[in-house]
Short mmCIF file of C-alpha atoms and ligand atoms in Angstrom, two decimals:
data_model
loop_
_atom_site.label_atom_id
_atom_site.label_comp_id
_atom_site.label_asym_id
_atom_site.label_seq_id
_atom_site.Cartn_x
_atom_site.Cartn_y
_atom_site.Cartn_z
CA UNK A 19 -12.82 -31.15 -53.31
CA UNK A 20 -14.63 -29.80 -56.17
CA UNK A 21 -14.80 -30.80 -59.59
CA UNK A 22 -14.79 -26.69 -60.43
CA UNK A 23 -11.17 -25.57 -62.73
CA UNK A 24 -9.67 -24.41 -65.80
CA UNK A 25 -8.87 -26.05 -68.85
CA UNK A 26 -7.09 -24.46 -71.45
CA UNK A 27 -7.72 -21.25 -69.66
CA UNK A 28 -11.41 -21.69 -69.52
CA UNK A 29 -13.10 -22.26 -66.26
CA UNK A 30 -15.02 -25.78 -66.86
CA UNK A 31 -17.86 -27.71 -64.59
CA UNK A 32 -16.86 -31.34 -64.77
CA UNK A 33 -16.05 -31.21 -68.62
CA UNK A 34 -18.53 -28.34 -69.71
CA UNK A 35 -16.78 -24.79 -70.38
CA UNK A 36 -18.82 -21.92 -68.68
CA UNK A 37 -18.57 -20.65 -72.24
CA UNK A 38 -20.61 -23.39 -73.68
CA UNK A 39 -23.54 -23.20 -71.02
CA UNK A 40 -23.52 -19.38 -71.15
CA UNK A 41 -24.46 -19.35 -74.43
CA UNK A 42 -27.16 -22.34 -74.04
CA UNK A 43 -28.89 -20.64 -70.80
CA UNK A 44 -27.82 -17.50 -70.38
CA UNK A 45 -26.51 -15.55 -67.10
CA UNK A 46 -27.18 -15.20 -63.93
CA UNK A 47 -26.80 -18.97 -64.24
CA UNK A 48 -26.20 -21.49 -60.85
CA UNK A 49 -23.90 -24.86 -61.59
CA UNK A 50 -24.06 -27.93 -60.19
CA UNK A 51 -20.96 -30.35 -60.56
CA UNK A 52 -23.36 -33.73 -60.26
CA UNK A 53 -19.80 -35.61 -59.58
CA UNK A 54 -18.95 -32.97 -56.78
CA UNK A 55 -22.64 -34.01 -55.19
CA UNK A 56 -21.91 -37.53 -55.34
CA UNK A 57 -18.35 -37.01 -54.27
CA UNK A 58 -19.49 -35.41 -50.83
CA UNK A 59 -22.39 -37.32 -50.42
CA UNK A 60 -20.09 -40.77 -50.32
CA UNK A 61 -17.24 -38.88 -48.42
CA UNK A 62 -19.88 -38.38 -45.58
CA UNK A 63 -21.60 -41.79 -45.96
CA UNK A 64 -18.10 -43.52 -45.60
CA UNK A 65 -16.95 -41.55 -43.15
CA UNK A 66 -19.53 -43.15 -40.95
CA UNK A 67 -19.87 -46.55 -42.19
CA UNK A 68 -18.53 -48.38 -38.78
CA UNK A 69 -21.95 -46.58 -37.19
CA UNK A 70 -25.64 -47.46 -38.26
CA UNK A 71 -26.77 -43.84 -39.64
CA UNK A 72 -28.65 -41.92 -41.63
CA UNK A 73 -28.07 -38.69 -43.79
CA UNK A 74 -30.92 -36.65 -44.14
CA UNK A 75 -29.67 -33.96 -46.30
CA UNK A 76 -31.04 -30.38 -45.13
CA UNK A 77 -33.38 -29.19 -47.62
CA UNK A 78 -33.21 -25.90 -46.88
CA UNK A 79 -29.21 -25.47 -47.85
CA UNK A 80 -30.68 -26.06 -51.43
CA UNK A 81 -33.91 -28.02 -52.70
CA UNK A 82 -33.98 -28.20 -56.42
CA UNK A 83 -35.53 -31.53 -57.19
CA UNK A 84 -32.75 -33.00 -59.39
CA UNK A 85 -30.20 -32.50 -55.95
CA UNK A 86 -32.67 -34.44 -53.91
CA UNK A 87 -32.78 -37.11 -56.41
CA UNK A 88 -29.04 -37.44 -56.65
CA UNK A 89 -28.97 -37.44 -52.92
CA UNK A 90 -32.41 -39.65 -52.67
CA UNK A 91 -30.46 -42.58 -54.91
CA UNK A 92 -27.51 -42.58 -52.69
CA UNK A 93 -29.97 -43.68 -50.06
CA UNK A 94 -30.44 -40.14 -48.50
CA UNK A 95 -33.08 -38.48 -46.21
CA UNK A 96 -33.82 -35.54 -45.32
CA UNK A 97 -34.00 -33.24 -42.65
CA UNK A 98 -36.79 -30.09 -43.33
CA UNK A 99 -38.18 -27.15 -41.55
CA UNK A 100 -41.72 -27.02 -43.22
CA UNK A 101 -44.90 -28.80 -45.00
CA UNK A 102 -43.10 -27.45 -48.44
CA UNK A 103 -39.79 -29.20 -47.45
CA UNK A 104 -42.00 -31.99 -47.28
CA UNK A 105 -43.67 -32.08 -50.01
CA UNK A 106 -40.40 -31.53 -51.71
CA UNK A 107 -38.50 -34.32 -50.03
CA UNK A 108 -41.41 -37.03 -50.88
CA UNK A 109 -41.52 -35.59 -54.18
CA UNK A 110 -38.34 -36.40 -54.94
CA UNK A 111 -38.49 -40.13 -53.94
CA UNK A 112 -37.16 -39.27 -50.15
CA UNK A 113 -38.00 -42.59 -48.31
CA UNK A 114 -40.43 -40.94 -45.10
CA UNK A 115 -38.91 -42.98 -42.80
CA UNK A 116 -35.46 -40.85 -43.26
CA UNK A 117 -37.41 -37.49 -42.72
CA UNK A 118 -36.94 -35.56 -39.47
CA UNK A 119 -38.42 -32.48 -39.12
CA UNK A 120 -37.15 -29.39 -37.08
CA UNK A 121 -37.88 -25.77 -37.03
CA UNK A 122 -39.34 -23.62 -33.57
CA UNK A 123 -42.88 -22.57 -35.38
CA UNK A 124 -44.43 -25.72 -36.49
CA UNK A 125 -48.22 -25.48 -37.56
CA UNK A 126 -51.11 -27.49 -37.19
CA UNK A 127 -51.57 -28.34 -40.89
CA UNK A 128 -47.48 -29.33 -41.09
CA UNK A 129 -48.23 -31.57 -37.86
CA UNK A 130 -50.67 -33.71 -39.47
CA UNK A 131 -49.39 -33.82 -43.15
CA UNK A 132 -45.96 -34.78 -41.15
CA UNK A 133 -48.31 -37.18 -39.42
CA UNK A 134 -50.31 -38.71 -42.34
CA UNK A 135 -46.60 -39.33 -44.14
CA UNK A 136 -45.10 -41.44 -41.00
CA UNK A 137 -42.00 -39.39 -40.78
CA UNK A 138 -39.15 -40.64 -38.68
CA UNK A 139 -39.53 -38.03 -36.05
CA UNK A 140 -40.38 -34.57 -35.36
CA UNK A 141 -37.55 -32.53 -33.51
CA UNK A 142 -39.31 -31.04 -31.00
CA UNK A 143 -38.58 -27.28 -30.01
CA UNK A 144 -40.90 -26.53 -27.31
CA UNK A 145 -43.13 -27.73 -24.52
CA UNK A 146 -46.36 -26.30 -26.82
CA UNK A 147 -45.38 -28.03 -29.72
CA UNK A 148 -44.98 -30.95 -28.16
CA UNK A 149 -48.51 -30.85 -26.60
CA UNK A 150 -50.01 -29.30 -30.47
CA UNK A 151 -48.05 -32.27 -31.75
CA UNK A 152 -49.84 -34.94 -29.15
CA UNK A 153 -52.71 -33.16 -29.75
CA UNK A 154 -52.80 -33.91 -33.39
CA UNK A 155 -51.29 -37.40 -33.27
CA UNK A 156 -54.59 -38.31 -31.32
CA UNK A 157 -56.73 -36.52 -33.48
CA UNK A 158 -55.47 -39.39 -35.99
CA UNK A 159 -55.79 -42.16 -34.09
CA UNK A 160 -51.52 -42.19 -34.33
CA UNK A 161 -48.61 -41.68 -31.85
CA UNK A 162 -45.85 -39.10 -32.96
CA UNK A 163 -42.47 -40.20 -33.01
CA UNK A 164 -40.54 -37.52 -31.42
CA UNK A 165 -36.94 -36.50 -30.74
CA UNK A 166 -36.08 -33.42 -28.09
CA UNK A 167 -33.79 -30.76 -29.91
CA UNK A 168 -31.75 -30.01 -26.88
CA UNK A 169 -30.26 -26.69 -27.07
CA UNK A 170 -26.50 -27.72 -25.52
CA UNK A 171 -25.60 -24.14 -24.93
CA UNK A 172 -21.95 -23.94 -26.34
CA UNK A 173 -20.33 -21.33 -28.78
CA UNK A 174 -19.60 -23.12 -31.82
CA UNK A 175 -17.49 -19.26 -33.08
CA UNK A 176 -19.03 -19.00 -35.97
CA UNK A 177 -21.28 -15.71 -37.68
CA UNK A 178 -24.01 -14.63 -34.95
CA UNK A 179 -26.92 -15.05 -37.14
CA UNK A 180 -25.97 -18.82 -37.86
CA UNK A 181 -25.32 -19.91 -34.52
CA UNK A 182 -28.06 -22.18 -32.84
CA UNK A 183 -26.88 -24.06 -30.06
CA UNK A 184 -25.88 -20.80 -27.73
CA UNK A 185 -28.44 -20.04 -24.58
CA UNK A 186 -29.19 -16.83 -26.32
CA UNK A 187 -30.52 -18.61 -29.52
CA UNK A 188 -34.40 -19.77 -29.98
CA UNK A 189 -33.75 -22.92 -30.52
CA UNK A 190 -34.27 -26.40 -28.56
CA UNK A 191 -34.69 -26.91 -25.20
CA UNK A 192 -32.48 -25.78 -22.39
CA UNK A 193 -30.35 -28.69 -21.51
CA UNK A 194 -30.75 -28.15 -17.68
CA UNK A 195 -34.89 -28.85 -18.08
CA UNK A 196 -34.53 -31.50 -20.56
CA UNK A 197 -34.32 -34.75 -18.30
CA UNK A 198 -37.69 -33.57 -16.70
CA UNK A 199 -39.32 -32.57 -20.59
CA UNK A 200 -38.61 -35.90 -21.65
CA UNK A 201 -40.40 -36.79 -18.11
CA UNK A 202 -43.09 -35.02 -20.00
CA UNK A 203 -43.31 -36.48 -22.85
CA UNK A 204 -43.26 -40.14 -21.77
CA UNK A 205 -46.61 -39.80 -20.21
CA UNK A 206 -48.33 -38.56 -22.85
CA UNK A 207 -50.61 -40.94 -24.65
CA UNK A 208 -49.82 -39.97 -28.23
CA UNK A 209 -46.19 -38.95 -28.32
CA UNK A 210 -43.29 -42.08 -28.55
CA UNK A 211 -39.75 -40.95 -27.83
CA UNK A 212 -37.58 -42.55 -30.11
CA UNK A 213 -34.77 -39.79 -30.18
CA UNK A 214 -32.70 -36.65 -28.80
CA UNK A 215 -31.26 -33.63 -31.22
CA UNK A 216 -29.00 -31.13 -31.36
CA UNK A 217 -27.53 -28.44 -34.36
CA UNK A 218 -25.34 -25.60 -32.74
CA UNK A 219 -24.77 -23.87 -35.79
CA UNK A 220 -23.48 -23.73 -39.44
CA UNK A 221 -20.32 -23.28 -41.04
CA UNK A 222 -18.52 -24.38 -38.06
CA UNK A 223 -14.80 -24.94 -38.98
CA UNK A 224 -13.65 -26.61 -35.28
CA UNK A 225 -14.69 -29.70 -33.83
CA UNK A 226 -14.57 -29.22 -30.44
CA UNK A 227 -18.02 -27.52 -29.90
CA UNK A 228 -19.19 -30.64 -31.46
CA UNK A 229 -17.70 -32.88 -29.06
CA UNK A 230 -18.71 -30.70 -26.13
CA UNK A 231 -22.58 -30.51 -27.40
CA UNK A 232 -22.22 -34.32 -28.10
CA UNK A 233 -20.71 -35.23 -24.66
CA UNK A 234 -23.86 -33.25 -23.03
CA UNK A 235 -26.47 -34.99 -24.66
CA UNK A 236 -25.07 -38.48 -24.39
CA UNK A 237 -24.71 -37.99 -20.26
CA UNK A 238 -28.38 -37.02 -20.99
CA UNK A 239 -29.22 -39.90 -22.62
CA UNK A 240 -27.08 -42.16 -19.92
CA UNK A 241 -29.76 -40.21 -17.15
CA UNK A 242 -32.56 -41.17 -19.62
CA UNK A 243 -32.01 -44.56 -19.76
CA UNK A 244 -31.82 -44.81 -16.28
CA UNK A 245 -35.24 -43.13 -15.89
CA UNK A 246 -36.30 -46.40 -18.66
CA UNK A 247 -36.13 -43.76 -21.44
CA UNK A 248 -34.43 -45.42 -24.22
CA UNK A 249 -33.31 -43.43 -27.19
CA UNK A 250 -32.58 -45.05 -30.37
CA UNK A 251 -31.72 -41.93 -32.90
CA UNK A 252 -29.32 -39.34 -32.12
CA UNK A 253 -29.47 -36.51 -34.13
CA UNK A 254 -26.23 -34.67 -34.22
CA UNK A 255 -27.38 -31.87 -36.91
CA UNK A 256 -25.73 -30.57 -39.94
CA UNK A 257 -22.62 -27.29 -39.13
CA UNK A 258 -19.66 -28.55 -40.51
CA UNK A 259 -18.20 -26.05 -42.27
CA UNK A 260 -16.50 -25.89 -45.76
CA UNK A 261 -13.88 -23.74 -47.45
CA UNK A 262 -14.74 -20.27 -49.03
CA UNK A 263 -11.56 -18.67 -48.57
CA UNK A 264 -8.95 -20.25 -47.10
CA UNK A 265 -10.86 -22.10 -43.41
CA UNK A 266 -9.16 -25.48 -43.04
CA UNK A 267 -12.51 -27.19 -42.02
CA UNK A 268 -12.17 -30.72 -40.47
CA UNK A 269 -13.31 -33.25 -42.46
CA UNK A 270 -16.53 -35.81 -41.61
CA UNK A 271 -13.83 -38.54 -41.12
CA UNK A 272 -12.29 -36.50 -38.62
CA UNK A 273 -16.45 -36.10 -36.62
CA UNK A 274 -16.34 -39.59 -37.46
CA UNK A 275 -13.49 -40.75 -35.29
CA UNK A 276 -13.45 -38.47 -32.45
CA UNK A 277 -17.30 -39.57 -32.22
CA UNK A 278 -16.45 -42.97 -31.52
CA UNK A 279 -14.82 -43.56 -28.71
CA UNK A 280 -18.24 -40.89 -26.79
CA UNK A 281 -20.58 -43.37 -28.48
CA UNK A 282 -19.24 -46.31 -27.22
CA UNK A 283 -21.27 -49.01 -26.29
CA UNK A 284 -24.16 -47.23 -26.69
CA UNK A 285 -26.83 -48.75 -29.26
CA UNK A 286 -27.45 -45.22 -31.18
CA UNK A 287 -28.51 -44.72 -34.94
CA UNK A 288 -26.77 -41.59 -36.15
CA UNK A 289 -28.77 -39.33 -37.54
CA UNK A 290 -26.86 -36.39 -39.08
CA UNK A 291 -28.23 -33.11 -41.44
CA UNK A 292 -25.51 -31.81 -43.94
CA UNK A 293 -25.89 -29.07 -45.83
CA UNK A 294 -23.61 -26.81 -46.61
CA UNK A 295 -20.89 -29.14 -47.04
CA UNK A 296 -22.98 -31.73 -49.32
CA UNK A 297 -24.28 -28.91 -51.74
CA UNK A 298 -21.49 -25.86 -51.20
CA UNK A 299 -18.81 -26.46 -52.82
CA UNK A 300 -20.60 -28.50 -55.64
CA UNK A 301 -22.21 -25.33 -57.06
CA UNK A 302 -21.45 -21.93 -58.37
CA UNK A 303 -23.23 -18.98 -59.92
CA UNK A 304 -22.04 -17.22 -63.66
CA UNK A 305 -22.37 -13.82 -63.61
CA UNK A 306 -21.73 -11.11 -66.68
CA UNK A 307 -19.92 -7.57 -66.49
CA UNK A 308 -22.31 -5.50 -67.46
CA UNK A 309 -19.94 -2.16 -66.60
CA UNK A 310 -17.05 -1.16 -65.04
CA UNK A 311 -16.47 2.05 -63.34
CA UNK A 312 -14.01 4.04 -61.38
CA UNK A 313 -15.41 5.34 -58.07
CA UNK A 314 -13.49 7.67 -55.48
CA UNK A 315 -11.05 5.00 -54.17
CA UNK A 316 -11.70 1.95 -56.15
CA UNK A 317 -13.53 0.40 -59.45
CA UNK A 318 -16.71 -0.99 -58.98
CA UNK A 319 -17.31 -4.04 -61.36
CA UNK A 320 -21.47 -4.40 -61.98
CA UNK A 321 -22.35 -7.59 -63.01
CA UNK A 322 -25.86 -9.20 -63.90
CA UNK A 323 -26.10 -11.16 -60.65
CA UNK A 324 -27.62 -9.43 -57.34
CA UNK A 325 -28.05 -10.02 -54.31
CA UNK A 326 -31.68 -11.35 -54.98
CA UNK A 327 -29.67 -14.00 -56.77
CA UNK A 328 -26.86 -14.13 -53.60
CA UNK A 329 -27.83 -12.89 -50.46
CA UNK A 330 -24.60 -14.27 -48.30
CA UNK A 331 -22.34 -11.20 -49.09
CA UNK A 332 -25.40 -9.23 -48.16
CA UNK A 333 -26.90 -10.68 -45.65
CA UNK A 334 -23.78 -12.12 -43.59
CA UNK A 335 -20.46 -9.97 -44.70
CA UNK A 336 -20.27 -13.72 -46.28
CA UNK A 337 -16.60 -13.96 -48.47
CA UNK A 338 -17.20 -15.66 -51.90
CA UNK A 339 -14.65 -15.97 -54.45
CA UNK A 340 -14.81 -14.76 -57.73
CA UNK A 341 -13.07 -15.30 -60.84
CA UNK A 342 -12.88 -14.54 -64.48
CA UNK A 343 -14.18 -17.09 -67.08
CA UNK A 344 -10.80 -16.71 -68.59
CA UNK A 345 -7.88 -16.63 -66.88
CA UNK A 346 -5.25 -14.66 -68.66
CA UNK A 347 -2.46 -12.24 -67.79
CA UNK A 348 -4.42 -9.55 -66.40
CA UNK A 349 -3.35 -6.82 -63.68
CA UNK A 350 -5.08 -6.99 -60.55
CA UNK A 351 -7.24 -4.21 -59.18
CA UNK A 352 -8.59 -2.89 -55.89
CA UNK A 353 -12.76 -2.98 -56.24
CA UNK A 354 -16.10 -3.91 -55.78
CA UNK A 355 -18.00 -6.59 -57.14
CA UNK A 356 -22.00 -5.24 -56.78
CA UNK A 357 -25.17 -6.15 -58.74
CA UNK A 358 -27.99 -4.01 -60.27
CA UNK A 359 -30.31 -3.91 -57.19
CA UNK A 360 -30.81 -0.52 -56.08
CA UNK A 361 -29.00 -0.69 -52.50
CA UNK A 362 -25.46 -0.34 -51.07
CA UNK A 363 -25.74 -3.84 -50.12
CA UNK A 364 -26.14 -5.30 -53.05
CA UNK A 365 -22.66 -6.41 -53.71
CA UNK A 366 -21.03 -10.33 -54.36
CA UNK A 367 -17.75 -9.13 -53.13
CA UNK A 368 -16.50 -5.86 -51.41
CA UNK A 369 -12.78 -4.70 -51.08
CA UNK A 370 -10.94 -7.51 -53.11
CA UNK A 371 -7.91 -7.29 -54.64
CA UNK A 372 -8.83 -9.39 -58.52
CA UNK A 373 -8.09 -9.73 -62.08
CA UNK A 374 -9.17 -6.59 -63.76
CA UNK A 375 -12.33 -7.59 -65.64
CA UNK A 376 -13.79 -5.94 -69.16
CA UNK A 377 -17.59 -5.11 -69.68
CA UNK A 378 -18.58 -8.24 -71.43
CA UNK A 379 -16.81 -10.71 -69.87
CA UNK A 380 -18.16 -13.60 -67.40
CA UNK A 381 -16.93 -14.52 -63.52
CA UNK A 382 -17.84 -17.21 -61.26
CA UNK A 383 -18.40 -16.84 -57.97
CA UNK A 384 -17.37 -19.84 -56.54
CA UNK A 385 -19.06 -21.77 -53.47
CA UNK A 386 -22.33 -20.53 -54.13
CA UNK A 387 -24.36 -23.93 -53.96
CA UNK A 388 -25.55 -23.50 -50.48
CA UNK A 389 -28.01 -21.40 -49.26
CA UNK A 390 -27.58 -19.62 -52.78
CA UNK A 391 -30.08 -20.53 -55.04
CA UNK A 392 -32.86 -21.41 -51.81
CA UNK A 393 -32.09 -18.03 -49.84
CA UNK A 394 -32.84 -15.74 -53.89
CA UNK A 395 -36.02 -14.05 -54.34
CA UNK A 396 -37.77 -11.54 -56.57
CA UNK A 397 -36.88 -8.50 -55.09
CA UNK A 398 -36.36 -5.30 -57.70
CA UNK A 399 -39.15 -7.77 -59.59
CA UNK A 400 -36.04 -9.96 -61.10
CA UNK A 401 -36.79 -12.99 -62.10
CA UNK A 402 -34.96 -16.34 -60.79
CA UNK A 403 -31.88 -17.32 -62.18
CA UNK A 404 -31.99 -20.82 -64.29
CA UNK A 405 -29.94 -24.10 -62.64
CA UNK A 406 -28.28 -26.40 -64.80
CA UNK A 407 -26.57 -29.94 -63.28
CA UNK A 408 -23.19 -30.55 -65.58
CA UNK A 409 -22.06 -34.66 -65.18
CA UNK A 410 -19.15 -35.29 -67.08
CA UNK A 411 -19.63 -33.53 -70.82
CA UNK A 412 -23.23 -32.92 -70.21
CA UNK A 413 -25.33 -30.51 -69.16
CA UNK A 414 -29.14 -30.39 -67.90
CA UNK A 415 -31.77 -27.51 -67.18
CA UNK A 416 -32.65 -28.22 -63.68
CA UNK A 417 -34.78 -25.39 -63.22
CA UNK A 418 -35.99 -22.85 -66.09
CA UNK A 419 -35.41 -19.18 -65.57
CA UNK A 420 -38.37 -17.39 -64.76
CA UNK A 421 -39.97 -15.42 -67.11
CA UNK A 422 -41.48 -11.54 -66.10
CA UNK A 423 -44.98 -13.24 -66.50
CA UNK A 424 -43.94 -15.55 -63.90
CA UNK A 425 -43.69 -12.35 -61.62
CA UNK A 426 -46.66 -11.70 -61.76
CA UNK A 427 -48.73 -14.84 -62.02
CA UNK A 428 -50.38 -15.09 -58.53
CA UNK A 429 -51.25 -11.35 -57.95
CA UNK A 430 -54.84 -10.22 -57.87
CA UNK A 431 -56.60 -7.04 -58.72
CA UNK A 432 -59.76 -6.20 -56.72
CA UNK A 433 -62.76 -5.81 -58.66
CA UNK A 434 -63.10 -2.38 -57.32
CA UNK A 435 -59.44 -1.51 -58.40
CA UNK A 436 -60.30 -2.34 -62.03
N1 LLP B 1 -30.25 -28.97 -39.34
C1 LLP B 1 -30.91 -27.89 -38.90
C2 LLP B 1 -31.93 -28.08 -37.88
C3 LLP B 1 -30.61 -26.63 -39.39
O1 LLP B 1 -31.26 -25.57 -38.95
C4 LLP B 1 -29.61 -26.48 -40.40
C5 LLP B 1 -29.26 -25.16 -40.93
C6 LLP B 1 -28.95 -27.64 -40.86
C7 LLP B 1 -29.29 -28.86 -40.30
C8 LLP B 1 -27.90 -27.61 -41.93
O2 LLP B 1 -26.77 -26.91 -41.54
P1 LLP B 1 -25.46 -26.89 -42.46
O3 LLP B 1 -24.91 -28.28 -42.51
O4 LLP B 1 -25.86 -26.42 -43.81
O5 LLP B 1 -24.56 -25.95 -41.78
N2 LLP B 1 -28.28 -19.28 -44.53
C9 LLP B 1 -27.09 -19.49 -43.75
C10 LLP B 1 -27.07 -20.85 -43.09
C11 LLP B 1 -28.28 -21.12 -42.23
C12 LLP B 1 -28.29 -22.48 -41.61
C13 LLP B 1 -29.60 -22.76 -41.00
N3 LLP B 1 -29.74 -24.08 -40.47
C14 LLP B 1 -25.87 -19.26 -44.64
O6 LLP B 1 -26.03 -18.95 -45.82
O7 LLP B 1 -24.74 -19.34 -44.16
#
C-alpha cells in the first residue's frame, strides 16, 4: 500500500500534484511518500511485536539521510555493507547498538571504525575475516561481537544476480562447516558470538525458502547450544519481495506467523534487514518526454530519465510501471520507454503496451524507491537527480540536484598535463 494516485486526473504524492513539484525542482525528480515510509515501517514492526526484534533497515536499498531519520525515529537500525553505510547510519541518529554489518570484502579500516562505534555485530562471511576481525578487536584492547552468515543453500526463485543464499553464491558460510566455524570462533580470544545470519536473496515473493533457510539454521543453533554456544540474535535478512507488476508477495504478518511456531521456545532476538519493501513502493521517479518517435515496429518514447538515474530495467530486465502525469482518454500504443544515454540498454521500460504520451508531457515510473536512487551514477557525465520527501501537502528537498561543477569537483590535473 502506497500513498501514490490520482486526483482529479493528476497523479499526486500524499496531497502534492507531480505538477506542483515539477515545476519547484524540476525532472528527473525521485518521490518519497513520508506516510508510505512510516506506513511500512509500522506494518513490519507490528507484524513482529509478539517477538523481541530489531529492524535494521538496509542502507543500501536507499540511504538518503532524511529516510534514515524517518526510519531512525521509529526506533530503527540498520543493517550496512561498508564504513560509508556507517558513517551514514550514525549520521543519521542510528542507535550503534542496532547496526549489523555484512558484506564478503570487509577492510581493515571498516573493522576498526565498526569496532571503535560498538556495533551490534559483524556478520561474518569468511574464516579470514573472522581472524582480520579478531585481529583488530585485539589491536583495541576490545572483543568483536560476531554473528556467522550461514549460507543455507536453498533457491529462493528469484533473478540470478539477486539471489544469495544458493551454494553457487559468495556469500556466508556453507552450512555443512558451520557447527565446526563457530568451533572456531569460540576459542578465539577477541571474537564473542552473540549471533547466526542468513539473507537468501531479494525480491523473494514465496515464503517457503524462508522457512526452509530458517528451519536449517535453528537445528544449527539447537547443535550450538549443545556444544554451550548460545546465540542470542538471529538474523533472518531482508528478501521479501513487493509488487511491481502484478507478484502477490506475502506480507511480514504472514513471515511473522509461520515463524512462530520454528522459534518456539527458543530465547532469540529477531534481527531482520528490509529493504526493498520498507523504501520500494514509497518512492517513484518523474520523468519528461523529451521526443517521441516511430521506429521499425514500435514508437520509442525518450524521456529525461536514464538509466544512470534507473539501472533495474537495465541492469536486471527489472519491470517498472509507468504512467502519464495525466490520465486522460488516450489510445494505447506498442513502445519503448528509453533515456538519453548513448546505449541500447538504456531504457525504463521495453515492449509495453501504454497511454500514448506527447513530447512535453511527464510519467512516473512507479516503484522506483529501492535500489533507485542508491544504484544511479554519473555515467554520460549526468548529474544526480534531486529527491524531495512529500508528507501530507508538503514537500521537502531531500537532496539537491547536482550541478555540472559537481561533476567535476574531485578530479585532478597533473602538473605536467597543464
Ligand atoms: N541484508 C543483506 C545482507 C543484503 O545483502 C540485502 C540486499 C538486504 C539485507 C536487503 O534486501 P531486500 O530486503 O532489499 O531485498 N539491487 C538489487 C537488489 C540487491 C539486494 C542486495 N542485498 C535490485 O535492484 O533488485
Amino acid at each position: 500500500m502506497h500513498y501514490f494516485d490520482y486526483k482529479n486526473s493528476v497523479f499526486h504524492a500524499e496531497d502534492v500534484s507531480m505538477e506542483t513539484l515539477v515545476e519547484a525542482y524540476g525532472t528527473p525528480l525521485y518521490v518519497y511518500s513520508y506516510k508510505t515510509l512510516l506506513r511500512h515501517f509500522k506494518s513490519y514492526d507490528d507484524s513482529f511485536k509478539d517477538f523481541p526484534h530489531i529492524i535494521c533497515y538496509a542502507l543500501k536499498a536507499n540511504s538518503n539521510a532524511a529516510i534514515l531519520r524517518t526510519f531512525a525515529s521509529e526506533g530503527g537500525g540498520a543493517d550496512i555493507v561498508s564504513g560509508g553505510e556507517l558513517f551514514r547510519a550514525l549520521r543519521a541518529g542510528i542507535p550503534p547498538e542496532k547496526i549489523v554489518y555484512a558484506g564478503v570484502g570487509k577492510k581493515e579500516d571498516e573493522i576498526i571504525y565498526a569496532l571503535r562505534e560498538n556495533i551490534l555485530m559483524f556478520n561474518v562471511e569468511s574464516e579470514q575475516e573472522l581472524m582480520a576481525i579478531d585481529k583488530a578487536a585485539a589491536k583495541l584492547g576490545k572483543s568483536a561481537p560476531i554473528a556467522l552468515r550461514i549460507n543455507p543453500d536453498v533457491d529462493p526463485a528469484t533473478h540470478a544476480k539477486i539471489t544469495t543464499g544458493h551454494k553457487k553464491n559468495k556469500f556466508g558460510i556453507p552450512i555443512e562447516g558451520a557447527l565446526e566455524f563457530y568451533k572456531i570462533a569460540h576459542k578465539l580470544k577477541h571474537v564473542k558470538i552473540v549471533g547466526i545470519h542468513e539473507h537468501i536473496g531479494s525480491q523473494i515473493i514465496s515464503l517457503k525458502p524462508f522457512l526452509v533457510a530458517l528451519q536449517r539454521l535453528v537445528s544449527l543453533i539447537d547443535e550450538l547450544k549443545a556444544e554451550g554456544i548460545e546465540i542470542k540474535y538471529l538474523d533472518i535478512g531482508g528478501g521479501l519481495g513487493i509488487q511491481y507488476l502484478d507478484e502477490i508477495p506475502p506480507h511480514p504478518s504472514e513471515l511473522a506467523e509461520k515463524i512462530k511456531p520454528i522459534l518456539q521456545g527458543r530465547n532469540l532476538t529477531i534481527v531482520m534487514e528490509p529493504g526493498r519493501t520498507l523504501v520500494g513502493n514509497a518512492g517513484l521517479l518523474v520523468t519528461k518526454v523529451l521526443y517521441t518517435k516511430k521506429g521499425h515496429d514500435r514508437d520509442f518514447i525518450i524521456v529525461d530519465a536514464g538509466m544512470n538515474d534507473m539501472i533495474r530495467p537495465a541492469m536486471y530486465d527489472a519491470y517498472h510501471h509507468i504512467m502519464p502525469v495525466h490520465k486522460k482518454k488516450r489510445k494505447d500504443v506498442f513502445a519503448d520507454i528509453v533515456g538519453p544515454i548513448c546505449e541500447s540498454g538504456d531504457f525504463l521500460g521495453k515492449d509495453r503496451e501504454l497511454p500514448s504520451m506527447l513530447q512535453g508531457e511527464y510519467a512516473v515510473v512507479m516503484s522506483a524507491g529501492a535500489y533507485g536512487f542508491s544504484m544511479s551514477s554519473n555515467y554520460n557525465s549526468r548529474p544526480r537527480t534531486a529527491e524531495v520527501l512529500v508528507n501530507g501537502s508538503e514537500h521537502y528537498l531531500i537532496r539537491k540536484r547536482q550541478t555540472y561543477e559537481d561533476l567535476v569537483r574531485d578530479e585532478l590535473i597533473p602538473e605536467f598535463i597543464k
